[in-house]
Amino acid sequence: MTDYATLRPYLISQLERGELTFLADYPLSSLCTFRIGGPADFIVYPKTERALISLVEFVRSVGVRYNVFGNASNVLFDDPGYRGVVIFTSELKSVTISGENVTAGSGMSVTALSVAAYRASLSGLEFTYGIPGSVGGAVYMNAGAYGGEIKDVCISSRVYNPDTCEIEVYSGNEQRFGYRESVYMNSPLIILSSDFRLKESDPVEIDALMRKLMNQRIEKQPLDLPSAGSVFKRCEGYFTAKLIEDSGLKGMTVGGAQVSEKHAGFIVNKGGATASDVLRLIEHIRNVVYMNFGVNIQPEVRYIPAE
Ligand SMILES: Cc1cc2nc3c(=O)[nH]c(=O)nc-3n(C[C@H](O)[C@H](O)[C@H](O)COP(=O)(O)OP(=O)(O)OC[C@H]3O[C@@H](n4cnc5c(N)ncnc54)[C@H](O)[C@@H]3O)c2cc1C
């Protein structure tokens, strides 16, 4: 049974000590890029790694459910919201650069990180410029774009393991990166910071590549409407967005959710979309694509049930 009787005083005491800030009964729709989701019981922003770890230890000790997010740009929150504690890492945004090595806190925006790397004349993160996620979310998802992937540059991550109460380091093959996959998925591990190995390069060339990739995003993606990016993963031998477009689904609408008229791989929130609209549209797209092409497309966006 959820023990909020001790959770609330704990949060208030940590707030008073300057360890965190929190919101109670607050709509997730205002905190994610899809602009969908009902109220979470508690939304917490720990200010330090230590505060994050203490919070996780506490919520586990009182049996309260929790989940850790970066910028909530790859998630679909539920219509009834979230029963438990939603933790955002946004305050953990340190960056240190030493030669060609960059270490970034999990809450750092990857776009801001790519700009920091450019300013240090370091190449390798240009592909992340424009991805609206955090370092932790990008490492968790092995985010990628335009031929680049996090796995190409992320050499290790420091993580908190709530099962052992230890900070551990995952490096090399231990991060088990695959296409939109990592060891962190379906595990209790919380990414605290990640190390990237970049290459010294001409800042003019880095800047030119970043601008080129950003222009491609602006040209191809429906950035004027709320979304969670590409809804489906790439599938072997096919362009998923083309399968959807060739199925005649571009522009198809369920409630406020629509298959983007600009990019069929995106579902956009045209206004007032609910999680159930999006889930129904995803199911419909998957069925139609399967009927037309025999291809079973898989969602990339992570649905977070209310309980
Ligand atoms: C307009 C738009 C364009 C996009 N373009 C791209 C693109 O080009 N390429 C691409 O790959 N993605 C893209 N995305 C999707 C998304 O931005 C990426 O997947 C991003 O890496 C997610 O980061 P996040 O911080 O928002 O993660 P969140 O959405 O907050 O979380 C995603 C998952 O990671 C987990 N997680 C987050 N932080 C941590 C942590 N510190 N420790 C453990 N688990 C954690 C969460 O629990 C969740 O399961 C796009 C999205 C939008 C809206």
Coordinates of N, CA and C and ligand atoms in Angstrom, one line a residue, residues 33-34 52 67-75 88-89 106-107 110 127 130-146 180 184 188-192 217 221-223 225-230 266 300 302 304, ligand 1:
T33 N 7.0 16.6 -24.2 CA 6.9 17.3 -25.5 C 5.6 16.9 -26.2
F34 N 4.9 15.8 -25.8 CA 3.6 15.4 -26.4 C 2.5 16.3 -25.9
L52 N 19.1 12.7 -5.4 CA 18.4 11.7 -6.3 C 18.4 10.4 -5.6
N67 N 9.5 6.7 -11.3 CA 10.1 6.5 -12.6 C 11.0 7.7 -12.8
V68 N 12.1 7.5 -13.5 CA 13.1 8.6 -13.8 C 13.0 9.1 -15.2
F69 N 12.9 10.4 -15.4 CA 12.9 10.9 -16.8 C 13.9 12.1 -16.9
G70 N 14.2 12.3 -18.2 CA 15.1 13.4 -18.5 C 14.3 14.6 -19.0
N71 N 13.9 14.7 -20.3 CA 13.1 15.8 -20.8 C 11.7 15.3 -21.2
A72 N 11.4 14.0 -21.0 CA 10.1 13.5 -21.3 C 9.8 13.8 -22.8
S73 N 10.7 13.5 -23.7 CA 10.5 13.8 -25.1 C 10.3 12.5 -25.9
N74 N 10.3 11.3 -25.2 CA 10.1 10.1 -25.9 C 9.1 9.2 -25.1
V75 N 8.2 9.9 -24.4 CA 7.2 9.2 -23.6 C 5.8 9.6 -23.9
F88 N 12.5 14.0 -12.3 CA 13.1 14.6 -13.5 C 14.6 14.9 -13.1
T89 N 15.5 14.5 -14.0 CA 16.9 14.8 -13.8 C 17.4 16.1 -14.2
S106 N 23.4 13.5 -16.3 CA 22.3 12.9 -17.0 C 21.2 13.9 -17.4
G107 N 21.0 15.0 -16.7 CA 20.0 15.9 -17.0 C 20.3 16.9 -18.1
V110 N 21.0 17.2 -24.6 CA 22.1 16.7 -25.6 C 22.3 17.8 -26.6
F127 N 25.2 15.0 -34.5 CA 23.9 14.4 -34.8 C 22.8 14.6 -33.7
G130 N 19.5 19.3 -31.9 CA 18.1 19.3 -32.3 C 17.3 18.1 -31.6
I131 N 18.0 17.1 -31.1 CA 17.2 16.1 -30.4 C 16.8 16.7 -29.0
P132 N 15.5 16.7 -28.7 CA 15.1 17.5 -27.5 C 15.2 16.7 -26.2
G133 N 16.2 15.8 -26.1 CA 16.3 14.9 -24.9 C 17.5 15.3 -24.1
S134 N 17.6 14.5 -22.9 CA 18.7 14.7 -22.0 C 19.7 13.6 -22.3
V135 N 20.9 13.8 -21.7 CA 22.0 12.8 -21.8 C 21.5 11.4 -21.3
G136 N 20.8 11.4 -20.2 CA 20.4 10.1 -19.6 C 19.4 9.5 -20.5
G137 N 18.4 10.3 -21.1 CA 17.4 9.7 -22.0 C 18.0 9.2 -23.3
A138 N 19.0 10.0 -23.8 CA 19.6 9.6 -25.0 C 20.5 8.4 -24.9
V139 N 21.1 8.2 -23.7 CA 21.9 7.0 -23.5 C 21.0 5.8 -23.3
Y140 N 20.0 6.0 -22.5 CA 19.0 4.9 -22.3 C 18.4 4.4 -23.6
M141 N 18.1 5.4 -24.5 CA 17.4 5.0 -25.8 C 18.4 4.7 -26.9
N142 N 19.8 4.9 -26.6 CA 20.8 4.9 -27.7 C 20.2 5.7 -28.8
A143 N 19.9 7.0 -28.6 CA 19.3 7.9 -29.5 C 20.3 8.0 -30.8
G144 N 19.7 8.3 -31.9 CA 20.5 8.4 -33.1 C 19.8 9.2 -34.2
A145 N 20.5 9.7 -35.1 CA 20.0 10.5 -36.2 C 21.0 10.7 -37.2
Y146 N 20.6 10.8 -38.5 CA 21.5 11.1 -39.6 C 22.8 10.3 -39.6
R180 N 18.2 1.6 -30.8 CA 17.2 2.1 -29.7 C 17.1 1.1 -28.6
Y184 N 20.2 -0.4 -20.0 CA 19.4 0.4 -19.0 C 17.9 0.1 -19.2
P188 N 16.5 -1.5 -13.3 CA 16.3 -0.4 -12.3 C 17.4 0.6 -12.3
L189 N 18.4 0.5 -13.2 CA 19.6 1.4 -13.2 C 19.2 2.8 -13.5
I190 N 19.8 3.7 -12.8 CA 19.5 5.2 -13.0 C 20.8 5.8 -13.5
I191 N 20.8 6.4 -14.7 CA 22.1 7.0 -15.2 C 22.3 8.3 -14.5
L192 N 23.5 8.4 -14.0 CA 23.9 9.7 -13.3 C 24.7 10.6 -14.2
R217 N 16.1 18.8 -40.2 CA 15.0 18.6 -39.2 C 13.8 19.5 -39.4
Q221 N 10.5 17.6 -40.4 CA 9.7 17.2 -39.2 C 8.7 18.3 -38.8
P222 N 7.6 17.8 -38.2 CA 6.5 18.8 -37.8 C 6.8 19.4 -36.5
L223 N 7.8 20.3 -36.4 CA 8.3 20.8 -35.2 C 7.4 21.9 -34.6
L225 N 4.3 21.3 -33.9 CA 3.2 20.7 -33.1 C 3.8 19.8 -32.1
P226 N 3.1 19.6 -30.9 CA 3.7 18.7 -29.9 C 3.7 17.3 -30.4
S227 N 4.8 16.6 -30.1 CA 4.9 15.1 -30.5 C 6.0 14.5 -29.6
A228 N 6.3 13.2 -29.8 CA 7.4 12.6 -29.1 C 8.4 12.1 -30.2
G229 N 8.5 12.8 -31.3 CA 9.4 12.4 -32.4 C 8.8 11.2 -33.1
S230 N 9.7 10.4 -33.7 CA 9.2 9.2 -34.5 C 8.6 8.2 -33.5
F266 N 5.7 10.5 -37.6 CA 5.3 11.3 -36.3 C 3.8 11.2 -36.1
E300 N 8.5 3.1 -30.7 CA 9.8 3.5 -30.1 C 9.4 4.3 -28.8
R302 N 7.8 5.5 -25.4 CA 7.5 4.6 -24.3 C 6.3 5.1 -23.5
I304 N 3.8 5.2 -20.5 CA 4.0 5.1 -19.1 C 2.6 5.0 -18.5
Ligands
LIG1 C1 10.7 16.7 -32.2 C2 11.4 15.5 -31.8 C3 12.5 15.0 -32.5 C4 13.2 13.8 -32.1 N1 14.3 13.4 -32.8 C5 14.9 12.3 -32.4 C6 16.0 11.8 -33.2 O1 16.5 12.4 -34.1 N2 16.6 10.7 -32.7 C7 16.2 10.0 -31.6 O2 16.8 9.0 -31.3 N3 15.2 10.5 -30.9 C8 14.5 11.6 -31.2 N4 13.5 12.0 -30.5 C9 13.0 11.3 -29.3 C10 13.7 11.7 -28.0 O3 14.0 13.1 -28.0 C11 15.0 10.9 -27.7 O4 14.7 9.5 -27.6 C12 15.7 11.4 -26.4 O5 16.9 10.7 -26.3 C13 14.9 11.1 -25.2 O6 15.5 11.8 -24.1 P1 14.6 12.3 -22.9 O7 15.6 12.9 -21.9 O8 13.5 13.1 -23.3 O9 14.1 10.9 -22.3 P2 12.7 10.7 -21.6 O10 11.6 10.8 -22.6 O11 12.6 11.5 -20.4 O12 12.9 9.2 -21.2 C14 13.0 8.2 -22.2 C15 13.3 6.8 -21.4 O13 14.5 7.0 -20.8 C16 14.5 6.7 -19.4 N5 15.4 7.6 -18.8 C17 15.5 8.9 -19.0 N6 16.5 9.4 -18.2 C18 17.0 8.4 -17.5 C19 18.1 8.2 -16.5 N7 18.8 9.3 -16.1 N8 18.3 7.0 -16.0 C20 17.6 5.9 -16.4 N9 16.6 6.0 -17.3 C21 16.3 7.2 -17.9 C22 13.0 7.0 -19.1 O14 12.6 6.3 -17.9 C23 12.3 6.6 -20.3 O15 12.0 5.2 -20.3 C24 12.8 13.2 -30.9 C25 11.7 13.7 -30.2 C26 11.0 14.8 -30.6 C27 9.9 15.3 -29.8

